[in-house]
Amino acid sequence: MTVDLIPIRRALLSVSDKTGLVEFGRALAGFGVEILSTGGTYKALKEAGVAVKEVAEHTGFPEMMDGRVKTLHPTIHGGILALRDEPEHKAAMDKHNIPPIDLVVVNLYPFAATVAKGADFATCIENIDIGGPAMIRSAAKNHGYVTVVVDTADYSDVIAAMQATGGSTQLDLRRRLAAKAYAHTGSYDSMIATWFARQNGEDFPPTLLLSAERKQSLRYGENPHQQAAFYVVPGDRRPGVATARQLQGKELSYNNLNDTDAAFELVSEFSDKPAIAIIKHANPCGVATADTLSAAWDAALRCDPVSAFGGIVAMNRKLDKTTAEKIGAIFTEVIVAPDADEDAKALLAAKKNLRLLLTGGMADPVAPGWFVKSVAGGYLVQTRDAGRVVETDLKVVTKRAPTAQELADMLFAFRVGKHVKSNTIVYAKNGATVGIGAGQMSRVDSARIAYRKAQDAAKAAGLSEALTKGSVAASDAFFPFADGLEVLVEAGATAVIQPGGSIRDQEVIDAADKAGLAMVFTGMRHFRH
């Protein structure tokens, strides 16, 4: 028989997170609830003057083995799991003197936080909770009679229910909390399983367990007819959209979050000099490095000032007032930076629709991690593209070697190309993009589109020649034919960086030599689909 209102007469509290514990304990005591507790939770309640009984006194069995065995006892689990209206269960409780437990409040040992601190193997193992998950799952299973709380934010809901009913909780609240409890233990086990697999050297374990917590319900997804939410991985403190503080502006949309992530990941590739990346629809429309953020903005914007309208801007230095003034002069959806000075914050505060996000740091572009994509009936999982080409990786394949400036620009362009949808062609000059061709079915078309956009940008700047004149070009994958390279020559590129590996490499090299270009092979491609 399902009962709506169940009075709470006895509660078991055992929490790692002591937030709001004393206030919650006092509120329960005010309803005459008998409180059972252990360890630090018992001590905190006792010192605050809340009437509390140790679990060992309740069970008549001492805590032992450094606390590993304390709640794993029939008196505890019988009190949680017993069906109150089942005669056999009631008889067993009477026979073995097992009082019912109506409320279980447990949050678990901080396993994720322990791993994040870089603790050794043994310490991580000791922070795997055993009794806690057992009690949570028991209480959730028996939610018809037992209220389970795993989140300190739900203390107020329980107290409000008790106030409204004279000390009871309603079935719909217990069901909601039970669902949350199973998600909590499922996430906990997922984190442990993933960590254990990595300790055993398994990048891709036989069973994939993903754990994430909903941070935000979104108004809709990519399109208004799609629903969406934003989830974050517990314990993952890598700076980015998941860790950012939003200082102002309206709620971020699905597309905003996707584009902001793309912008911040791109600009995190650069650390030696101030850098700016402008993103539109997950593709960069301008990227530049310079001696100042302000100069980097000018160079990035010049690449494609039309597409920059309504874009996302990311930077790798603290946002200053001068740069904020320039960015604020055009319509911008989001600015994301590691920090911002007070003058910049005050200036942008007047733009109510602009979102300003501060991450507190830059992402590590070579940090290990997973990239997960859903497909029909499953997931595709791969490691993050942490590949990075440096000068010593390059192989000069043409008669002419690149100059020092060409070499610097080629490495810059190839790093930007890693963050552009394939097929990709990136033209760059003096540490800034001057043309970007993204996501075309033909590499030739990507080269042509980038060149055409460079011509448009030059016209907007009042220049007679395309910005690509005297630039270098980067391709995310090899040229299957020489025709793509011929477009680069037409655009005015003087040097090319590409992975190589085509059966027609020699044909492409010959075309470069004929045009007097310098070309290097990286041996690494950067497809981004």
Short mmCIF file of C-alpha atoms in Angstrom, two decimals, residues 13-441:
data_model
loop_
_atom_site.label_atom_id
_atom_site.label_comp_id
_atom_site.label_asym_id
_atom_site.label_seq_id
_atom_site.Cartn_x
_atom_site.Cartn_y
_atom_site.Cartn_z
CA LEU A 13 22.61 11.91 9.45
CA SER A 14 26.11 11.12 8.16
CA VAL A 15 27.59 13.75 5.86
CA SER A 16 30.98 14.80 4.51
CA ASP A 17 29.64 18.21 3.47
CA LYS A 18 28.62 19.92 6.71
CA THR A 19 26.98 22.90 4.95
CA GLY A 20 23.72 23.72 6.76
CA LEU A 21 24.03 20.63 8.95
CA VAL A 22 23.56 22.28 12.34
CA GLU A 23 20.60 24.36 11.20
CA PHE A 24 18.98 21.27 9.67
CA GLY A 25 19.63 19.23 12.81
CA ARG A 26 18.07 21.90 14.98
CA ALA A 27 15.01 22.05 12.74
CA LEU A 28 14.57 18.26 12.94
CA ALA A 29 15.00 18.34 16.71
CA GLY A 30 12.30 21.01 16.84
CA PHE A 31 9.87 18.44 15.41
CA GLY A 32 10.91 15.94 18.09
CA VAL A 33 12.91 13.78 15.65
CA GLU A 34 15.44 11.39 17.19
CA ILE A 35 18.75 11.94 15.39
CA LEU A 36 21.33 9.18 14.87
CA SER A 37 24.79 10.04 13.66
CA THR A 38 28.44 9.05 13.38
CA GLY A 39 31.95 10.50 13.39
CA GLY A 40 32.37 14.13 12.39
CA THR A 41 28.65 14.64 11.84
CA TYR A 42 27.90 13.47 15.39
CA LYS A 43 30.64 15.73 16.77
CA ALA A 44 29.38 18.81 14.87
CA LEU A 45 25.81 18.32 16.05
CA LYS A 46 26.86 17.56 19.63
CA GLU A 47 29.07 20.64 19.87
CA ALA A 48 26.21 22.78 18.52
CA GLY A 49 23.94 21.54 21.29
CA VAL A 50 21.68 19.40 19.07
CA ALA A 51 20.42 16.24 20.77
CA VAL A 52 22.04 13.34 18.89
CA LYS A 53 22.66 9.63 19.49
CA GLU A 54 25.69 7.74 18.18
CA VAL A 55 24.97 4.91 15.75
CA ALA A 56 27.13 2.57 17.87
CA GLU A 57 24.83 3.16 20.85
CA HIS A 58 21.79 2.59 18.63
CA THR A 59 23.08 -0.72 17.20
CA GLY A 60 24.86 -1.90 20.31
CA PHE A 61 27.83 -2.69 18.08
CA PRO A 62 31.05 -0.63 18.20
CA GLU A 63 32.48 1.28 15.25
CA MET A 64 35.61 -0.52 14.06
CA MET A 65 38.30 -0.88 11.39
CA ASP A 66 39.03 2.86 11.22
CA GLY A 67 35.35 3.58 10.67
CA ARG A 68 34.95 1.19 7.76
CA VAL A 69 32.31 -0.72 9.74
CA LYS A 70 29.74 1.37 11.53
CA THR A 71 26.45 1.66 9.60
CA LEU A 72 26.73 -1.75 7.88
CA HIS A 73 24.48 -3.37 10.46
CA PRO A 74 21.01 -5.05 10.39
CA THR A 75 19.66 -2.54 12.90
CA ILE A 76 20.45 0.26 10.48
CA HIS A 77 19.51 -1.38 7.18
CA GLY A 78 16.52 -3.17 8.65
CA GLY A 79 15.26 0.16 9.97
CA ILE A 80 15.65 1.69 6.52
CA LEU A 81 14.44 -1.16 4.28
CA ALA A 82 11.50 -2.47 6.28
CA LEU A 83 8.06 -2.16 4.65
CA ARG A 84 6.03 -0.62 7.42
CA ASP A 85 2.72 -2.23 6.37
CA GLU A 86 4.16 -5.71 5.69
CA PRO A 87 3.32 -8.02 8.68
CA GLU A 88 6.40 -10.20 8.21
CA HIS A 89 8.69 -7.17 8.14
CA LYS A 90 6.99 -5.68 11.19
CA ALA A 91 7.33 -8.97 13.09
CA ALA A 92 11.06 -9.13 12.28
CA MET A 93 11.53 -5.56 13.49
CA ASP A 94 9.75 -6.34 16.75
CA LYS A 95 11.65 -9.61 17.27
CA HIS A 96 15.09 -8.10 16.68
CA ASN A 97 14.37 -4.69 18.21
CA ILE A 98 14.86 -2.75 14.97
CA PRO A 99 13.33 0.74 15.17
CA PRO A 100 12.31 2.31 11.83
CA ILE A 101 14.47 5.04 10.32
CA ASP A 102 12.32 7.52 8.42
CA LEU A 103 14.94 9.96 7.09
CA VAL A 104 18.43 9.21 5.74
CA VAL A 105 20.71 12.18 5.11
CA VAL A 106 24.02 11.15 3.56
CA ASN A 107 26.57 12.72 1.24
CA LEU A 108 29.60 10.72 0.33
CA TYR A 109 33.33 10.78 0.95
CA PRO A 110 34.85 13.41 -1.39
CA PHE A 111 36.37 10.97 -3.87
CA ALA A 112 36.44 13.35 -6.86
CA ALA A 113 37.99 16.15 -4.79
CA THR A 114 40.60 13.75 -3.46
CA VAL A 115 41.58 12.67 -6.99
CA ALA A 116 41.62 16.30 -8.16
CA LYS A 117 44.13 17.15 -5.43
CA GLY A 118 46.52 14.57 -6.88
CA ALA A 119 46.31 12.21 -3.91
CA ASP A 120 48.15 8.90 -4.07
CA PHE A 121 46.46 5.61 -4.89
CA ALA A 122 45.97 4.50 -1.27
CA THR A 123 44.42 7.81 -0.23
CA CYS A 124 42.01 7.71 -3.16
CA ILE A 125 40.98 4.17 -2.20
CA GLU A 126 40.30 5.25 1.38
CA ASN A 127 37.98 7.94 0.05
CA ILE A 128 35.70 5.40 -1.62
CA ASP A 129 32.54 5.40 0.49
CA ILE A 130 30.87 2.03 1.14
CA GLY A 131 28.31 2.48 3.91
CA GLY A 132 27.04 5.75 2.51
CA PRO A 133 25.97 4.41 -0.91
CA ALA A 134 24.42 1.36 0.76
CA MET A 135 22.25 3.54 2.99
CA ILE A 136 21.34 5.91 0.17
CA ARG A 137 20.28 3.09 -2.13
CA SER A 138 18.35 1.36 0.64
CA ALA A 139 16.46 4.53 1.53
CA ALA A 140 15.78 5.35 -2.13
CA LYS A 141 14.46 1.86 -2.80
CA ASN A 142 12.13 2.17 0.18
CA HIS A 143 11.06 5.72 -0.64
CA GLY A 144 7.45 4.73 -0.05
CA TYR A 145 8.31 5.03 3.65
CA VAL A 146 11.73 6.70 3.84
CA THR A 147 12.93 10.15 2.81
CA VAL A 148 16.50 10.28 1.48
CA VAL A 149 18.58 13.45 1.11
CA VAL A 150 21.95 13.58 -0.67
CA ASP A 151 22.11 17.30 -1.46
CA THR A 152 22.31 20.03 1.19
CA ALA A 153 20.17 22.21 -1.08
CA ASP A 154 17.22 19.88 -0.36
CA TYR A 155 17.25 20.46 3.41
CA SER A 156 14.86 23.39 3.00
CA ASP A 157 12.38 21.31 0.96
CA VAL A 158 12.24 18.64 3.66
CA ILE A 159 11.73 21.16 6.44
CA ALA A 160 9.09 23.00 4.40
CA ALA A 161 7.21 19.73 3.86
CA MET A 162 7.38 18.92 7.57
CA GLN A 163 6.14 22.39 8.45
CA ALA A 164 3.24 22.07 6.01
CA THR A 165 2.19 18.61 7.24
CA GLY A 166 3.02 18.66 10.92
CA GLY A 167 6.22 16.61 10.64
CA SER A 168 5.69 14.39 7.55
CA THR A 169 6.89 14.27 3.94
CA GLN A 170 4.78 13.72 0.84
CA LEU A 171 5.21 10.84 -1.61
CA ASP A 172 6.02 13.07 -4.58
CA LEU A 173 8.89 14.69 -2.64
CA ARG A 174 10.22 11.29 -1.57
CA ARG A 175 10.11 10.02 -5.17
CA ARG A 176 11.94 13.09 -6.45
CA LEU A 177 14.61 12.76 -3.79
CA ALA A 178 14.93 9.02 -4.46
CA ALA A 179 15.60 9.66 -8.16
CA LYS A 180 18.21 12.23 -7.21
CA ALA A 181 19.78 9.76 -4.78
CA TYR A 182 20.23 7.06 -7.44
CA ALA A 183 21.74 9.61 -9.81
CA HIS A 184 24.11 10.62 -7.02
CA THR A 185 25.36 7.10 -6.30
CA GLY A 186 25.46 6.29 -10.01
CA SER A 187 27.65 9.33 -10.64
CA TYR A 188 29.86 8.42 -7.70
CA ASP A 189 30.41 4.87 -8.96
CA SER A 190 31.05 6.20 -12.45
CA MET A 191 33.83 8.48 -11.22
CA ILE A 192 35.44 5.62 -9.31
CA ALA A 193 35.19 3.21 -12.25
CA THR A 194 36.70 5.75 -14.66
CA TRP A 195 39.54 6.54 -12.26
CA PHE A 196 40.23 2.85 -11.65
CA ALA A 197 40.37 2.15 -15.38
CA ARG A 198 42.93 4.91 -15.85
CA GLN A 199 45.02 3.53 -13.00
CA ASN A 200 45.05 0.26 -14.92
CA GLY A 201 46.15 2.01 -18.10
CA GLU A 202 42.78 1.70 -19.87
CA ASP A 203 41.96 4.82 -21.90
CA PHE A 204 38.78 3.17 -23.13
CA PRO A 205 37.34 0.68 -20.60
CA PRO A 206 35.00 -2.13 -21.73
CA THR A 207 32.04 -0.27 -20.20
CA LEU A 208 31.79 3.48 -20.72
CA LEU A 209 30.37 5.29 -17.70
CA LEU A 210 29.69 9.00 -18.07
CA SER A 211 28.85 11.20 -15.12
CA ALA A 212 27.77 14.83 -15.25
CA GLU A 213 25.61 17.18 -13.23
CA ARG A 214 23.07 19.55 -14.72
CA LYS A 215 24.32 23.08 -14.26
CA GLN A 216 21.71 24.85 -16.31
CA SER A 217 18.45 24.15 -18.12
CA LEU A 218 18.57 26.01 -21.42
CA ARG A 219 15.68 27.74 -23.17
CA TYR A 220 16.23 25.51 -26.22
CA GLY A 221 18.96 23.78 -28.19
CA GLU A 222 20.50 24.70 -31.53
CA ASN A 223 16.97 25.49 -32.76
CA PRO A 224 13.85 26.59 -30.87
CA HIS A 225 12.11 23.23 -31.38
CA GLN A 226 14.94 21.38 -29.58
CA GLN A 227 15.27 21.06 -25.81
CA ALA A 228 18.66 21.36 -24.13
CA ALA A 229 20.59 21.52 -20.86
CA PHE A 230 24.19 22.18 -19.84
CA TYR A 231 25.96 19.51 -17.77
CA VAL A 232 29.33 19.72 -16.04
CA VAL A 233 31.69 16.96 -14.95
CA PRO A 234 32.11 16.83 -11.15
CA GLY A 235 35.65 17.47 -10.02
CA ASP A 236 36.89 18.68 -13.42
CA ARG A 237 38.38 22.10 -12.71
CA ARG A 238 40.01 22.68 -16.11
CA PRO A 239 39.22 26.36 -16.83
CA GLY A 240 36.56 26.95 -19.45
CA VAL A 241 32.83 27.43 -19.88
CA ALA A 242 32.04 24.94 -17.11
CA THR A 243 34.04 26.88 -14.51
CA ALA A 244 33.39 30.42 -15.74
CA ARG A 245 31.61 33.08 -13.70
CA GLN A 246 29.09 35.11 -15.68
CA LEU A 247 29.30 38.70 -14.50
CA GLN A 248 26.53 40.18 -16.62
CA GLY A 249 24.17 39.69 -19.52
CA LYS A 250 21.22 37.46 -20.25
CA GLU A 251 21.25 33.68 -19.93
CA LEU A 252 23.65 31.84 -22.21
CA SER A 253 22.07 29.76 -24.96
CA TYR A 254 23.12 26.35 -26.29
CA ASN A 255 24.84 28.00 -29.25
CA ASN A 256 26.50 30.59 -27.01
CA LEU A 257 28.00 27.87 -24.83
CA ASN A 258 29.17 25.84 -27.81
CA ASP A 259 30.78 28.84 -29.50
CA THR A 260 32.30 30.16 -26.26
CA ASP A 261 33.91 26.80 -25.63
CA ALA A 262 35.35 26.78 -29.15
CA ALA A 263 36.71 30.32 -28.73
CA PHE A 264 38.30 29.70 -25.36
CA GLU A 265 39.87 26.39 -26.39
CA LEU A 266 41.39 28.07 -29.44
CA VAL A 267 42.85 31.07 -27.63
CA SER A 268 44.25 28.77 -24.93
CA GLU A 269 46.64 27.43 -27.58
CA PHE A 270 48.66 30.64 -27.25
CA SER A 271 50.52 31.70 -24.13
CA ASP A 272 53.68 33.57 -25.20
CA LYS A 273 51.85 36.71 -26.36
CA PRO A 274 48.41 38.27 -25.89
CA ALA A 275 45.91 36.60 -28.22
CA ILE A 276 42.34 37.23 -29.38
CA ALA A 277 39.99 34.79 -31.12
CA ILE A 278 36.66 35.81 -32.64
CA ILE A 279 34.27 32.89 -33.22
CA LYS A 280 31.11 32.63 -35.27
CA HIS A 281 29.13 29.38 -35.47
CA ALA A 282 31.99 27.43 -33.82
CA ASN A 283 34.51 28.57 -36.46
CA PRO A 284 37.07 31.34 -36.03
CA CYS A 285 36.61 34.37 -38.24
CA GLY A 286 39.69 36.11 -36.88
CA VAL A 287 42.61 35.15 -34.65
CA ALA A 288 45.70 37.16 -33.80
CA THR A 289 48.62 37.47 -31.40
CA ALA A 290 50.32 40.78 -30.69
CA ASP A 291 52.22 42.73 -28.04
CA THR A 292 48.95 43.94 -26.51
CA LEU A 293 45.38 42.66 -26.39
CA SER A 294 44.22 45.83 -28.09
CA ALA A 295 46.55 45.26 -31.04
CA ALA A 296 45.54 41.60 -31.20
CA TRP A 297 41.88 42.65 -31.40
CA ASP A 298 42.59 45.04 -34.27
CA ALA A 299 44.40 42.32 -36.25
CA ALA A 300 41.79 39.64 -35.53
CA LEU A 301 38.91 41.92 -36.49
CA ARG A 302 40.58 42.95 -39.75
CA CYS A 303 40.49 39.32 -40.98
CA ASP A 304 36.68 39.28 -41.33
CA PRO A 305 34.91 42.31 -39.84
CA VAL A 306 31.56 41.29 -41.33
CA SER A 307 31.42 37.87 -39.69
CA ALA A 308 32.66 39.27 -36.37
CA PHE A 309 29.28 41.00 -35.87
CA GLY A 310 27.40 39.07 -33.20
CA GLY A 311 30.39 36.85 -32.50
CA ILE A 312 32.11 35.39 -29.45
CA VAL A 313 35.42 36.93 -28.35
CA ALA A 314 38.00 35.06 -26.29
CA MET A 315 41.37 36.22 -25.00
CA ASN A 316 44.28 34.78 -23.04
CA ARG A 317 45.04 37.82 -20.88
CA LYS A 318 43.12 39.96 -18.39
CA LEU A 319 40.67 42.17 -20.27
CA ASP A 320 41.67 45.84 -20.05
CA LYS A 321 39.57 48.96 -20.59
CA THR A 322 41.10 49.86 -23.97
CA THR A 323 40.37 46.44 -25.45
CA ALA A 324 36.91 46.38 -23.86
CA GLU A 325 36.09 49.71 -25.54
CA LYS A 326 37.09 48.37 -28.94
CA ILE A 327 35.18 45.11 -28.57
CA GLY A 328 32.16 46.96 -27.25
CA ALA A 329 32.07 49.15 -30.33
CA ILE A 330 30.49 46.27 -32.31
CA PHE A 331 27.68 43.95 -31.34
CA THR A 332 29.22 41.02 -29.45
CA GLU A 333 27.33 38.13 -27.86
CA VAL A 334 29.95 36.91 -25.35
CA ILE A 335 33.37 37.94 -24.08
CA VAL A 336 35.33 35.23 -22.25
CA ALA A 337 38.62 35.95 -20.52
CA PRO A 338 40.65 34.63 -17.60
CA ASP A 339 39.98 37.92 -15.79
CA ALA A 340 39.04 41.57 -16.34
CA ASP A 341 40.13 44.79 -14.65
CA GLU A 342 37.59 46.94 -12.83
CA ASP A 343 37.54 49.64 -15.51
CA ALA A 344 36.73 47.07 -18.21
CA LYS A 345 33.96 45.57 -16.07
CA ALA A 346 32.44 48.98 -15.42
CA LEU A 347 32.54 49.93 -19.09
CA LEU A 348 30.88 46.71 -20.27
CA ALA A 349 28.25 46.79 -17.50
CA ALA A 350 26.33 49.33 -19.56
CA LYS A 351 25.82 46.72 -22.31
CA LYS A 352 23.04 44.69 -20.72
CA ASN A 353 22.83 42.03 -23.44
CA LEU A 354 26.56 41.31 -23.59
CA ARG A 355 27.68 38.35 -21.49
CA LEU A 356 31.05 38.65 -19.74
CA LEU A 357 32.53 35.37 -18.54
CA LEU A 358 35.66 35.06 -16.40
CA THR A 359 37.29 31.64 -16.17
CA GLY A 360 39.98 32.33 -13.58
CA GLY A 361 42.68 30.84 -15.79
CA MET A 362 43.48 29.36 -19.16
CA ALA A 363 42.82 25.80 -20.32
CA ASP A 364 45.76 23.45 -20.83
CA PRO A 365 45.61 22.68 -24.57
CA VAL A 366 47.56 19.45 -24.23
CA ALA A 367 45.78 18.09 -21.14
CA PRO A 368 44.34 14.59 -21.57
CA GLY A 369 40.61 14.21 -21.87
CA TRP A 370 37.75 12.65 -23.83
CA PHE A 371 35.72 13.94 -26.72
CA VAL A 372 32.33 12.21 -26.85
CA LYS A 373 29.83 12.35 -29.71
CA SER A 374 26.49 10.57 -29.88
CA VAL A 375 25.60 8.46 -32.90
CA ALA A 376 22.56 6.29 -33.52
CA GLY A 377 22.60 3.60 -30.85
CA GLY A 378 25.84 4.62 -29.18
CA TYR A 379 28.77 6.97 -28.73
CA LEU A 380 31.98 7.73 -30.53
CA VAL A 381 34.72 8.43 -28.00
CA GLN A 382 38.20 9.72 -28.68
CA THR A 383 40.93 11.51 -26.80
CA ARG A 384 41.03 15.29 -27.08
CA ASP A 385 43.14 16.59 -29.97
CA ALA A 386 46.11 17.57 -27.83
CA GLY A 387 48.52 17.27 -30.75
CA ARG A 388 50.91 20.16 -31.13
CA VAL A 389 53.44 20.72 -33.91
CA VAL A 390 56.69 22.52 -33.08
CA GLU A 391 59.53 23.66 -35.30
CA THR A 392 61.60 20.51 -34.81
CA ASP A 393 58.70 18.41 -36.15
CA LEU A 394 58.74 20.15 -39.53
CA LYS A 395 60.24 18.69 -42.68
CA VAL A 396 61.14 21.11 -45.45
CA VAL A 397 60.16 19.41 -48.73
CA THR A 398 60.73 22.21 -51.27
CA LYS A 399 63.90 23.68 -52.74
CA ARG A 400 63.32 26.90 -50.80
CA ALA A 401 63.23 26.79 -47.03
CA PRO A 402 60.90 29.16 -45.18
CA THR A 403 62.18 32.39 -43.65
CA ALA A 404 62.04 32.85 -39.89
CA GLN A 405 58.88 34.98 -40.20
CA GLU A 406 57.23 32.48 -42.55
CA LEU A 407 58.07 29.69 -40.14
CA ALA A 408 56.52 31.53 -37.19
CA ASP A 409 53.39 32.32 -39.18
CA MET A 410 53.08 28.73 -40.45
CA LEU A 411 53.16 27.33 -36.92
CA PHE A 412 50.59 29.94 -35.86
CA ALA A 413 48.31 29.18 -38.82
CA PHE A 414 48.53 25.42 -38.33
CA ARG A 415 47.60 25.79 -34.66
CA VAL A 416 44.59 27.92 -35.60
CA GLY A 417 43.61 25.39 -38.27
CA LYS A 418 43.28 22.74 -35.57
CA HIS A 419 40.18 24.63 -34.39
CA VAL A 420 38.54 25.18 -37.79
CA LYS A 421 36.04 22.75 -39.26
CA SER A 422 37.47 20.50 -42.01
CA ASN A 423 38.30 20.95 -44.79
CA THR A 424 40.39 23.85 -43.55
CA ILE A 425 42.62 26.46 -45.13
CA VAL A 426 44.06 29.25 -42.98
CA TYR A 427 46.08 32.17 -44.37
CA ALA A 428 48.19 34.09 -41.83
CA LYS A 429 50.62 36.97 -41.79
CA ASN A 430 52.55 38.59 -38.92
CA GLY A 431 50.86 36.49 -36.25
CA ALA A 432 47.30 37.06 -37.45
CA THR A 433 44.84 35.27 -39.69
CA VAL A 434 44.11 37.07 -42.95
CA GLY A 435 41.76 34.50 -44.47
CA ILE A 436 39.93 31.43 -43.18
CA GLY A 437 38.12 28.82 -45.25
CA ALA A 438 36.13 26.33 -43.18
CA GLY A 439 34.06 23.20 -43.50
CA GLN A 440 33.99 22.72 -47.26
CA MET A 441 33.66 19.38 -49.02
#
